[in-house]
Coordinates of C-alpha atoms in Angstrom, one line a residue:
X1 CA -7.0 -7.4 -12.9
X2 CA -7.6 -3.8 -12.5
X3 CA -11.1 -2.1 -14.0
X4 CA -10.0 0.0 -17.3
X5 CA -12.6 2.7 -17.2
X6 CA -11.1 4.6 -20.0
X7 CA -12.9 2.0 -22.4
X8 CA -16.1 0.9 -23.8
X9 CA -15.4 -2.0 -25.4
X10 CA -12.7 -4.0 -26.7
X11 CA -10.0 -1.8 -27.1
X12 CA -11.8 1.0 -26.2
X13 CA -14.2 1.5 -29.1
X14 CA -17.2 3.3 -28.8
X15 CA -20.4 1.3 -26.9
X16 CA -22.5 1.4 -29.9
X17 CA -20.3 0.0 -32.5
X18 CA -19.7 -3.0 -29.8
X19 CA -23.5 -3.5 -29.5
X20 CA -23.8 -3.3 -33.3
X21 CA -21.2 -5.9 -33.6
X22 CA -22.3 -8.3 -30.8
X23 CA -25.8 -8.2 -32.6
X24 CA -24.5 -9.1 -36.3
X25 CA -22.7 -11.6 -34.7
X26 CA -25.4 -13.5 -32.6
X27 CA -27.9 -13.3 -35.6
X28 CA -24.8 -14.7 -37.8
X29 CA -24.4 -17.9 -35.3
X30 CA -27.9 -18.4 -33.9
X31 CA -28.7 -18.7 -37.9
X32 CA -25.9 -20.6 -39.6
X33 CA -25.6 -23.2 -36.0
X34 CA -26.8 -27.2 -35.5
X35 CA -28.8 -27.9 -32.8
X36 CA -25.3 -29.1 -30.9
X37 CA -23.2 -26.1 -31.5
X38 CA -26.3 -23.7 -30.5
X39 CA -26.5 -25.5 -27.1
X40 CA -22.6 -24.7 -26.4
X41 CA -23.4 -21.2 -27.3
X42 CA -25.9 -20.8 -25.2
X43 CA -23.6 -22.0 -22.7
X44 CA -21.2 -19.8 -24.1
X45 CA -23.8 -17.0 -23.7
X46 CA -24.7 -18.3 -20.1
X47 CA -20.7 -18.3 -19.4
X48 CA -20.0 -14.9 -20.3
X49 CA -22.7 -13.8 -17.3
X50 CA -21.0 -15.9 -14.9
X51 CA -17.5 -14.1 -16.0
X52 CA -19.2 -10.4 -15.7
X53 CA -19.9 -11.5 -11.7
X54 CA -16.2 -12.4 -11.8
X55 CA -15.0 -9.7 -13.4
X56 CA -17.2 -7.2 -11.0
X57 CA -16.1 -8.8 -7.7
X58 CA -12.3 -9.6 -8.3
X59 CA -11.6 -7.4 -11.5
X60 CA -12.8 -4.3 -10.4
X61 CA -13.1 -4.4 -6.6
X62 CA -10.5 -6.9 -6.1
X63 CA -11.6 -9.0 -4.0
X64 CA -11.0 -13.3 -4.4
X65 CA -14.4 -14.8 -4.4
X66 CA -14.6 -18.7 -4.8
X67 CA -18.4 -19.0 -4.3
X68 CA -20.3 -17.1 -7.2
X69 CA -22.1 -20.2 -8.9
X70 CA -23.6 -20.7 -5.4
X71 CA -24.9 -17.3 -5.7
X72 CA -25.8 -18.5 -9.2
X73 CA -27.3 -22.1 -7.4
X74 CA -29.5 -19.5 -5.5
X75 CA -31.2 -17.9 -8.6
X76 CA -31.5 -21.2 -10.6
X77 CA -33.0 -21.8 -7.2
X78 CA -35.4 -19.7 -7.2
X79 CA -36.4 -19.3 -10.9
X80 CA -37.4 -22.9 -10.6
X81 CA -39.6 -22.6 -7.6
X82 CA -41.3 -19.6 -9.6
X83 CA -42.2 -21.5 -12.2
X84 CA -43.5 -24.4 -10.0
X85 CA -45.8 -21.9 -7.9
X86 CA -46.2 -20.4 -11.7
X87 CA -45.3 -17.1 -10.3
X88 CA -46.7 -14.0 -13.2
X89 CA -44.1 -12.6 -15.4
X90 CA -42.7 -15.6 -16.7
X91 CA -38.7 -15.9 -17.3
X92 CA -38.3 -12.2 -17.1
X93 CA -39.7 -11.9 -13.9
X94 CA -38.1 -14.7 -12.4
X95 CA -34.4 -14.1 -13.5
X96 CA -34.8 -10.7 -11.6
X97 CA -36.3 -12.7 -8.4
X98 CA -33.2 -15.0 -9.0
X99 CA -30.4 -12.4 -8.8
X100 CA -32.3 -10.8 -6.0
X101 CA -32.6 -13.5 -3.7
X102 CA -28.7 -14.0 -4.8
X103 CA -28.2 -10.6 -3.7
X104 CA -28.9 -11.2 -0.2
X105 CA -26.7 -14.3 0.1
X106 CA -23.6 -11.6 -1.6
X107 CA -24.4 -9.6 1.5
X108 CA -24.7 -12.1 4.3
X109 CA -21.2 -13.8 2.5
X110 CA -19.8 -10.2 2.3
X111 CA -20.5 -8.9 6.1
X112 CA -18.1 -11.1 7.6
X113 CA -15.7 -11.4 4.7
X114 CA -15.1 -7.3 5.2
X115 CA -12.5 -8.2 8.2
X116 CA -10.9 -10.6 5.5
X117 CA -8.2 -10.1 3.1
X118 CA -6.4 -12.4 0.2
X119 CA -6.0 -16.1 1.3
X120 CA -8.1 -15.8 4.1
X121 CA -11.1 -14.4 2.3
X122 CA -10.4 -17.0 -0.6
X123 CA -10.4 -19.9 2.4
X124 CA -13.9 -18.2 3.5
X125 CA -16.1 -18.0 0.3
X126 CA -14.6 -21.2 -1.0
X127 CA -15.7 -22.7 2.3
X128 CA -19.5 -20.6 1.8
X129 CA -19.6 -22.5 -1.7
X130 CA -18.9 -26.2 -0.1
X131 CA -21.3 -25.3 2.6
X132 CA -24.5 -24.8 -0.1
X133 CA -22.8 -27.8 -2.0
X134 CA -23.7 -29.8 1.3
X135 CA -27.4 -27.7 1.0
X136 CA -28.4 -28.0 -2.2
X137 CA -26.8 -31.6 -2.7
X138 CA -29.4 -32.7 0.2
X139 CA -32.7 -30.8 -1.8
X140 CA -34.2 -31.9 -5.4
X141 CA -34.5 -28.3 -7.3
X142 CA -37.8 -27.2 -7.9
X143 CA -39.4 -29.7 -10.9
X144 CA -36.6 -32.4 -10.5
X145 CA -38.9 -34.7 -9.1
X146 CA -42.5 -33.7 -11.0
X147 CA -40.9 -33.0 -14.4
X148 CA -42.2 -29.6 -14.1
X149 CA -39.1 -28.2 -16.4
X150 CA -38.7 -24.2 -16.4
X151 CA -41.1 -22.6 -19.0
X152 CA -39.0 -20.2 -21.5
X153 CA -40.8 -17.1 -22.9
X154 CA -43.2 -17.7 -25.7
X155 CA -41.0 -15.5 -28.1
X156 CA -37.8 -17.5 -26.9
X157 CA -38.6 -21.0 -26.7
X158 CA -36.7 -22.2 -28.9
X159 CA -32.8 -23.4 -28.8
X160 CA -32.7 -20.7 -31.6
X161 CA -34.1 -18.0 -29.9
X162 CA -33.4 -19.1 -26.7
X163 CA -29.8 -18.4 -27.3
X164 CA -30.5 -15.1 -28.6
X165 CA -32.3 -14.4 -25.3
X166 CA -29.3 -15.1 -23.1
X167 CA -27.1 -13.1 -25.7
X168 CA -29.5 -10.1 -25.2
X169 CA -29.2 -10.5 -21.3
X170 CA -25.6 -10.6 -21.3
X171 CA -25.2 -7.4 -23.6
X172 CA -27.5 -5.2 -21.3
X173 CA -25.6 -6.4 -18.4
X174 CA -22.5 -5.1 -20.2
X175 CA -24.3 -1.7 -20.8
X176 CA -24.7 -1.7 -17.2
X177 CA -21.3 -2.3 -16.7
X178 CA -19.9 0.2 -19.1
X179 CA -22.5 2.9 -17.2
X180 CA -20.8 1.5 -14.0
X181 CA -17.4 1.9 -15.1
X182 CA -17.9 5.6 -15.5
X183 CA -20.1 6.4 -12.7
X184 CA -18.2 7.6 -8.8
X185 CA -19.3 4.1 -7.8
X186 CA -17.2 2.4 -10.4
X187 CA -14.3 4.6 -9.9
X188 CA -14.3 3.8 -6.0
X189 CA -14.1 0.2 -6.5
X190 CA -11.0 0.2 -8.6
X191 CA -9.4 2.8 -6.1
X192 CA -10.3 0.0 -3.3
X193 CA -8.8 -2.4 -5.6
X194 CA -5.5 -0.4 -6.0
X195 CA -5.4 1.2 -2.8
X196 CA -8.1 0.9 0.6
X197 CA -6.2 3.5 2.0
X198 CA -6.2 6.1 -0.9
X199 CA -10.1 5.2 -1.3
X200 CA -10.8 6.0 2.5
X201 CA -8.5 9.0 2.4
X202 CA -11.0 10.3 -0.8
X203 CA -13.7 9.6 1.4
X204 CA -15.3 6.4 0.3
X205 CA -16.7 3.6 2.3
X206 CA -14.2 0.6 1.7
X207 CA -16.9 -1.4 3.8
X208 CA -20.0 -0.2 1.6
X209 CA -18.1 -0.4 -1.6
X210 CA -17.1 -4.1 -1.0
X211 CA -20.3 -4.6 0.3
X212 CA -21.8 -3.5 -2.9
X213 CA -19.2 -5.6 -4.9
X214 CA -20.6 -8.9 -3.3
X215 CA -24.4 -7.3 -4.2
X216 CA -24.0 -6.7 -8.0
X217 CA -21.7 -9.7 -8.6
X218 CA -24.2 -11.7 -6.8
X219 CA -26.9 -10.1 -9.0
X220 CA -25.2 -11.3 -12.0
X221 CA -24.5 -14.5 -11.2
X222 CA -28.0 -15.2 -9.7
X223 CA -29.4 -13.9 -13.2
X224 CA -26.4 -16.6 -14.7
X225 CA -28.1 -19.1 -12.8
X226 CA -31.7 -18.4 -13.7
X227 CA -30.2 -18.5 -17.5
X228 CA -28.9 -22.3 -17.4
X229 CA -32.3 -23.5 -15.7
X230 CA -34.1 -21.9 -18.8
X231 CA -31.5 -23.9 -21.0
X232 CA -31.3 -27.2 -19.0
X233 CA -35.2 -27.0 -17.8
X234 CA -34.0 -28.4 -14.9
X235 CA -30.6 -28.0 -12.9
X236 CA -29.0 -30.4 -9.9
X237 CA -26.6 -29.5 -6.8
X238 CA -24.0 -30.7 -9.8
X239 CA -23.9 -28.1 -12.1
X240 CA -22.9 -25.5 -9.6
X241 CA -20.1 -27.3 -7.5
X242 CA -17.6 -25.7 -5.6
X243 CA -14.8 -27.2 -7.5
X244 CA -16.6 -25.4 -10.8
X245 CA -16.8 -22.1 -9.6
X246 CA -12.9 -22.5 -8.6
X247 CA -11.9 -23.4 -12.2
X248 CA -14.1 -20.7 -13.5
X249 CA -12.3 -18.1 -11.2
X250 CA -9.2 -19.3 -12.5
X251 CA -10.7 -18.9 -16.4
X252 CA -11.7 -15.2 -15.1
X253 CA -8.6 -14.3 -13.6
X254 CA -6.7 -15.7 -16.2
X255 CA -8.6 -13.8 -19.4
X256 CA -9.6 -10.6 -17.7
X257 CA -13.3 -10.4 -17.2
X258 CA -13.1 -7.2 -15.8
X259 CA -13.0 -6.2 -19.7
X260 CA -15.8 -7.1 -22.3
X261 CA -13.7 -8.8 -24.4
X262 CA -12.2 -10.8 -21.6
X263 CA -15.7 -11.6 -20.1
X264 CA -16.6 -12.9 -23.7
X265 CA -13.0 -15.1 -24.2
X266 CA -13.9 -16.5 -20.5
X267 CA -17.5 -17.5 -21.8
X268 CA -16.5 -18.7 -25.0
X269 CA -13.3 -21.0 -23.2
X270 CA -15.5 -22.1 -20.3
X271 CA -18.1 -23.7 -22.9
X272 CA -16.0 -24.7 -25.8
X273 CA -13.0 -25.7 -24.0
X274 CA -14.4 -29.0 -22.3
X275 CA -15.7 -29.9 -26.0
X276 CA -12.3 -29.5 -28.0
X277 CA -10.4 -31.3 -25.0
X278 CA -12.7 -34.2 -24.9
X279 CA -12.1 -34.2 -28.7
X280 CA -8.4 -34.6 -28.8
X281 CA -8.2 -36.9 -25.4
X282 CA -7.4 -34.7 -22.6
X283 CA -8.5 -35.6 -19.3
X284 CA -10.8 -32.5 -18.1
X285 CA -8.4 -32.2 -15.3
X286 CA -5.7 -31.4 -16.8
X287 CA -7.6 -28.6 -18.7
X288 CA -8.6 -27.1 -15.3
X289 CA -4.8 -27.3 -14.2
X290 CA -3.7 -25.4 -17.1
X291 CA -5.7 -22.4 -16.3
X292 CA -5.1 -22.7 -12.7
X293 CA -1.3 -22.2 -13.7
X294 CA -2.1 -19.1 -15.9
X295 CA -4.1 -17.4 -13.1
X296 CA -1.1 -17.9 -11.5
X297 CA 1.1 -16.1 -13.8
X298 CA -1.4 -13.4 -13.5
X299 CA -1.3 -12.8 -9.6
X300 CA 2.5 -12.8 -10.0
X301 CA 2.4 -10.0 -13.1
X302 CA -0.8 -8.3 -11.9
X303 CA -2.0 -8.5 -14.9
X304 CA -4.9 -10.9 -17.4
X305 CA -4.0 -11.1 -20.6
X306 CA -6.9 -8.8 -21.9
X307 CA -5.8 -6.1 -20.0
X308 CA -1.8 -6.7 -21.3
X309 CA -2.9 -5.8 -25.0
X310 CA -5.3 -3.2 -23.1
X311 CA -2.1 -1.7 -21.7
X312 CA 0.0 -1.7 -25.3
X313 CA -2.7 -0.3 -26.8
X314 CA -3.3 2.0 -24.9
X315 CA 0.6 3.2 -24.4
X316 CA 0.5 3.5 -28.4
X317 CA -2.2 5.3 -28.6
X318 CA -1.2 7.6 -25.6
X319 CA 2.4 8.1 -27.7
X320 CA 0.3 10.3 -30.0
X321 CA -1.2 12.3 -28.2
X322 CA 0.6 15.8 -28.0
X323 CA 1.7 16.7 -24.8
X324 CA -0.3 20.0 -23.0
X325 CA 1.3 22.9 -22.6
X326 CA 1.5 24.4 -18.9
X327 CA 0.5 27.3 -17.9
X328 CA 3.1 30.3 -17.7
X329 CA 4.5 30.1 -14.0
X330 CA 6.9 32.9 -12.0
X331 CA 10.4 32.4 -11.7
X332 CA 11.3 30.3 -8.5
X333 CA 11.4 31.1 -5.6
X334 CA 9.1 34.2 -5.7
X335 CA 7.3 36.5 -3.2
X336 CA 4.4 34.9 -1.4
X337 CA 1.1 36.2 -1.1
X338 CA 0.3 37.3 2.0
X339 CA -2.3 35.9 3.7
X340 CA -4.3 37.2 6.8
X341 CA -5.8 34.3 9.2
X342 CA -9.7 34.4 8.9
X343 CA -12.1 34.9 11.2
X344 CA -13.5 31.9 13.3
X345 CA -12.2 29.2 14.7
X346 CA -9.2 27.3 13.3
X347 CA -9.5 24.9 10.4
X348 CA -7.9 22.2 11.9
X349 CA -6.1 22.4 15.8
X350 CA -4.4 20.1 17.1
X351 CA -4.4 19.6 21.3
X352 CA -2.0 17.3 23.4
X353 CA -1.5 14.3 20.9
X354 CA 0.3 11.2 21.8
X355 CA 0.9 8.5 19.7
X356 CA 2.9 5.5 21.2
X357 CA 3.6 2.1 19.4
X358 CA 4.5 0.2 22.1
X359 CA 7.5 1.7 23.9
X360 CA 8.2 4.0 20.8
X361 CA 6.5 7.5 21.3
X362 CA 6.2 8.7 17.7
X363 CA 3.8 11.9 18.5
X364 CA 5.0 13.5 22.2
X365 CA 2.5 15.9 23.3
X366 CA 1.8 18.0 20.0
X367 CA -0.1 21.4 19.6
X368 CA -0.6 21.9 16.3
X369 CA -3.3 25.2 15.0
X370 CA -4.0 25.6 10.8
X371 CA -5.6 28.6 10.6
X372 CA -8.4 29.4 7.9
X373 CA -7.3 30.6 4.5
X374 CA -3.6 29.6 5.5
X375 CA -0.5 27.1 4.7
X376 CA 0.9 25.6 7.5
X377 CA 4.4 23.6 7.0
X378 CA 5.3 20.4 8.9
X379 CA 8.8 19.9 8.6
X380 CA 11.3 17.6 10.0
X381 CA 14.2 14.9 9.8
X382 CA 12.8 11.6 8.3
X383 CA 11.5 9.6 11.9
X384 CA 10.3 12.7 13.5
X385 CA 6.5 11.9 13.0
X386 CA 5.4 13.8 10.6
X387 CA 3.4 11.3 8.5
X388 CA 2.5 9.7 12.0
X389 CA 0.8 12.7 12.6
X390 CA -0.6 13.1 9.5
X391 CA -1.9 9.3 9.8
X392 CA -3.5 10.2 13.1
X393 CA -5.3 13.4 12.4
X394 CA -6.7 11.6 9.3
X395 CA -7.9 8.5 11.1
X396 CA -5.5 6.2 9.8
X397 CA -4.3 5.6 13.2
X398 CA -6.9 5.1 16.2
X399 CA -4.9 4.3 19.2
X400 CA -4.0 7.9 20.5
X401 CA -4.4 10.4 23.3
X402 CA -5.4 14.1 22.7
X403 CA -8.0 16.1 20.7
X404 CA -8.3 16.7 16.6
X405 CA -10.9 19.4 16.1
X406 CA -11.9 20.3 12.5
X407 CA -14.0 23.8 12.6
X408 CA -13.6 23.7 16.3
X409 CA -15.6 20.4 16.9
X410 CA -14.2 17.2 17.6
X411 CA -13.9 14.6 15.0
X412 CA -11.9 11.8 17.0
X413 CA -14.8 9.4 16.9
X414 CA -14.8 9.4 13.2
X415 CA -13.3 6.9 10.6
X416 CA -10.9 7.7 8.2
X417 CA -13.6 8.2 5.5
X418 CA -16.4 10.0 7.5
X419 CA -12.8 12.6 8.4
X420 CA -12.5 12.8 4.6
X421 CA -16.3 13.3 4.1
X422 CA -16.5 16.1 7.0
X423 CA -13.5 17.8 5.0
X424 CA -9.9 16.6 6.2
X425 CA -8.4 15.6 3.0
X426 CA -4.8 14.1 2.3
X427 CA -2.6 12.9 -0.4
X428 CA 0.2 10.2 0.8
X429 CA 4.1 10.4 0.3
X430 CA 4.1 6.9 -1.3
X431 CA 1.7 7.9 -4.4
X432 CA -1.5 5.9 -4.7
X433 CA -3.1 6.7 -7.7
X434 CA -4.3 3.9 -9.8
X435 CA -3.1 3.3 -13.3
X436 CA -6.2 1.9 -15.1
X437 CA -8.4 4.6 -15.1
X438 CA -8.4 7.9 -17.3
X439 CA -6.5 11.3 -15.9
X440 CA -10.5 13.2 -15.9
X441 CA -11.8 9.6 -13.8
X442 CA -9.3 10.0 -11.4
X443 CA -9.9 14.0 -10.9
X444 CA -13.4 13.2 -9.9
X445 CA -12.2 10.2 -7.7
X446 CA -9.9 12.4 -5.4
X447 CA -12.4 15.5 -5.7
X448 CA -14.9 13.1 -3.8
X449 CA -17.8 14.2 -5.7
X450 CA -19.4 14.6 -9.3
X451 CA -17.9 17.5 -11.7
X452 CA -18.8 18.8 -15.0
X453 CA -16.8 18.2 -18.4
X454 CA -15.9 21.8 -18.0
X455 CA -14.8 21.7 -14.3
X456 CA -12.9 19.1 -15.2
X457 CA -11.0 20.4 -18.2
X458 CA -10.6 23.5 -16.3
X459 CA -9.1 21.9 -13.3
X460 CA -6.3 20.1 -15.6
X461 CA -5.8 23.1 -17.5
X462 CA -4.6 25.0 -14.3
X463 CA -2.7 22.5 -13.1
X464 CA -1.0 21.8 -16.7
X465 CA -2.2 18.4 -17.0
X466 CA -3.2 15.9 -19.8
X467 CA -6.9 15.5 -21.3
X468 CA -9.1 13.9 -19.1
X469 CA -9.7 10.7 -21.3
X470 CA -5.3 10.2 -20.9
X471 CA -5.0 6.9 -19.5
X472 CA -2.9 6.9 -16.2
X473 CA -0.7 4.5 -17.8
X474 CA 0.7 7.4 -19.9
X475 CA 1.6 9.9 -17.6
X476 CA 4.8 10.0 -16.0
X477 CA 5.1 9.9 -11.6
X478 CA 5.4 13.7 -11.2
X479 CA 2.4 14.5 -13.0
X480 CA 0.2 11.9 -10.9
X481 CA 1.6 13.4 -8.3
X482 CA 0.2 16.8 -9.1
X483 CA -2.7 15.5 -10.8
X484 CA -3.5 14.0 -7.1
X485 CA -3.4 18.0 -5.8
X486 CA -5.6 19.1 -8.3
X487 CA -8.4 16.8 -7.8
X488 CA -8.2 17.3 -3.9
X489 CA -8.0 20.6 -4.5
X490 CA -11.2 20.2 -6.8
X491 CA -13.3 19.1 -3.8
X492 CA -12.4 22.4 -2.1
X493 CA -12.4 20.8 1.1
X494 CA -11.8 23.4 4.5
X495 CA -8.4 21.4 5.7
X496 CA -6.1 20.0 2.9
X497 CA -2.9 17.6 3.9
X498 CA -0.1 17.2 1.4
X499 CA 2.5 14.9 2.3
X500 CA 5.8 15.8 0.1
X501 CA 3.5 16.7 -3.1
X502 CA 7.1 18.0 -4.7
X503 CA 8.8 14.4 -4.6
X504 CA 10.1 13.5 -8.1
X505 CA 9.3 16.5 -9.4
X506 CA 11.9 18.3 -11.7
X507 CA 12.6 22.3 -10.7
X508 CA 10.1 23.4 -13.8
X509 CA 7.5 21.2 -12.2
X510 CA 8.0 22.0 -8.9
X511 CA 7.7 25.9 -9.8
X512 CA 4.3 24.9 -11.1
X513 CA 3.2 23.2 -8.0
X514 CA 4.2 26.6 -6.0
X515 CA 2.3 28.7 -8.3
X516 CA -0.8 26.1 -7.7
X517 CA -0.2 25.6 -3.6
X518 CA 0.3 29.2 -3.0
X519 CA -3.4 29.8 -5.1
X520 CA -5.4 27.0 -3.4
X521 CA -6.5 28.8 0.0
X522 CA -8.0 31.6 -1.9
X523 CA -9.1 29.5 -5.2
X524 CA -10.7 27.0 -3.4
X525 CA -11.3 28.1 0.4
X526 CA -8.9 25.1 1.8
X527 CA -6.3 25.4 4.3
X528 CA -3.3 23.4 3.5
X529 CA -0.9 21.4 6.4
X530 CA 2.2 20.8 4.0
X531 CA 4.6 18.4 5.1
X532 CA 7.6 18.9 2.7
X533 CA 11.7 18.1 2.9
X534 CA 12.2 21.0 0.2
X535 CA 12.6 23.6 2.3
X536 CA 12.9 26.5 -0.5
X537 CA 9.3 25.0 -1.3
X538 CA 8.2 25.7 2.4
X539 CA 10.1 29.2 2.3
X540 CA 7.9 30.1 -1.0
X541 CA 4.5 28.7 0.2
X542 CA 3.9 28.7 3.8
X543 CA 2.7 31.0 6.4
X544 CA 3.9 29.6 9.5
X545 CA 6.2 26.4 9.8
X546 CA 6.1 23.7 12.6
X547 CA 8.8 21.9 13.3
X548 CA 9.4 18.3 14.6
X549 CA 11.8 16.3 16.3
X550 CA 11.3 12.9 17.6
X551 CA 8.0 13.7 17.9
X552 CA 7.7 16.6 19.6
X553 CA 7.3 20.1 18.7
X554 CA 10.8 22.2 18.9
X555 CA 10.1 25.2 16.7
X556 CA 7.0 27.1 15.0
X557 CA 6.1 30.4 13.9
X558 CA 7.0 32.1 10.8
X559 CA 9.2 31.0 7.8
X560 CA 12.4 33.6 7.8
X561 CA 12.4 32.7 12.0
X562 CA 11.7 29.7 12.2
X563 CA 14.1 28.0 9.4
X564 CA 16.7 30.4 10.7
X565 CA 16.7 29.3 14.4
X566 CA 19.9 27.9 15.5
X567 CA 18.4 25.1 17.6
X568 CA 16.3 24.2 14.5
X569 CA 19.5 24.4 12.3
X570 CA 21.3 21.9 15.0
X571 CA 18.7 19.4 15.1
X572 CA 18.3 18.7 11.6
X573 CA 19.0 20.9 8.8
X574 CA 22.5 21.6 8.3
X575 CA 24.3 24.8 7.6
X576 CA 25.0 24.3 4.1
X577 CA 21.4 24.2 3.4
X578 CA 20.9 28.2 4.1

């Protein structure tokens, strides 16, 4: 179901080659096919557009939508109305009007669906599809009674030419999706699908991202409905039933329509499978059941058929890429640089912070100051409240008392993604890096801004990371953690909170991480709050250390003094550590 941003066409071939191959295939098929085959090919081209719609909403954004054909019905209705009203511009303009009308419906269903997930969201979208079935079932489509059939453009008025026209429209949408996948919005949609919390931590509005996915997918579906109206001349509600929408969803989920080859395969299956099923005498309901079983298998494995093929291909390609040489690092541990606090209010200040879950007080009246240009370590045993404190500071815990100030200004009223945009960025203890995008794309997503190719390459070399085009699946867990730190630093936020960034690192990787973390304040003008269990890493990087135990601060100050405090040692470190 995940979008593959590193691939341009089938198995990563360049976009121009995909266009040339597609154009040749369409030209040949249109020239050699009889009228019956042309009709089915046109139906396949229209179905490809529907599949692209599913690829947008489910494949890229991870939102289950069972009402895409309802958006298509709206597009078809608008095209029929525009035809009877003789709206200027012909089918070219009518298709756009139908798509825009579907966008309105997409936003209307998207807004209430934002609070829903999984099965609840599926039920909500299916309910919308059923409701629209009832509405359109009681209405005749424009031109249905009068016989005022949809007029095709003069250049594409024959069945042969109209197939070419539908293929051109599908091809233009493929080009649009190609550039979407390589944009920040495309990266944001994939990260929303992978982890909404990580997306918010990178400054991405999950609400706006999902609404954008609903709007774009509805627009594409509306165009598909208009194309069907042009193919059939006049349509009815039966062409866009809720059951048909569910069947198409099952096909889309099975083949993986977020990939170009998956959308094409899904369109061909949607158009030709009923013909093949009829020819061999198998009931149509059985075919839908088989696709449903295949979709369930995809949900279990988390990967469609085309995703599986692409994964295998990328792994083979990644194996051919020589590893990049890491920059030289000093022997660990090393004397850390002497950093003096800069003038002005603290980069981050926490005042009297208290977080309570029922009878459990996770953070109890904590005061913490992160001076400008310094690194402060936040340490303590498991369950001390470190992650809860970070979640609260970054906006992922809303019920708390106390104050959180960024550069002297309160940010308690801001949700997580707006705090990230204001300059409070974070990593997660549990790795939240999408595996379906390239190294370079994730670097930009984590940075929260567009980086030039030069900036991207320099940042990757600085942190000893693979080239930008490397698929994430070819990168090990430790390197992904380092990549997240590199991306966050590249955004130059005023405050960066790192939650156990050294987890899973080897000693060599830890030495490199220490080098880069100590450089972040000066190189990126960023102050760091570092949560880490590796005490030697804390000694080598931090200017100050704050110790939490049972949600309370039990010590704070320079690392040498705090980490040798008998009370701190007795609380959680143990004599063997020193």
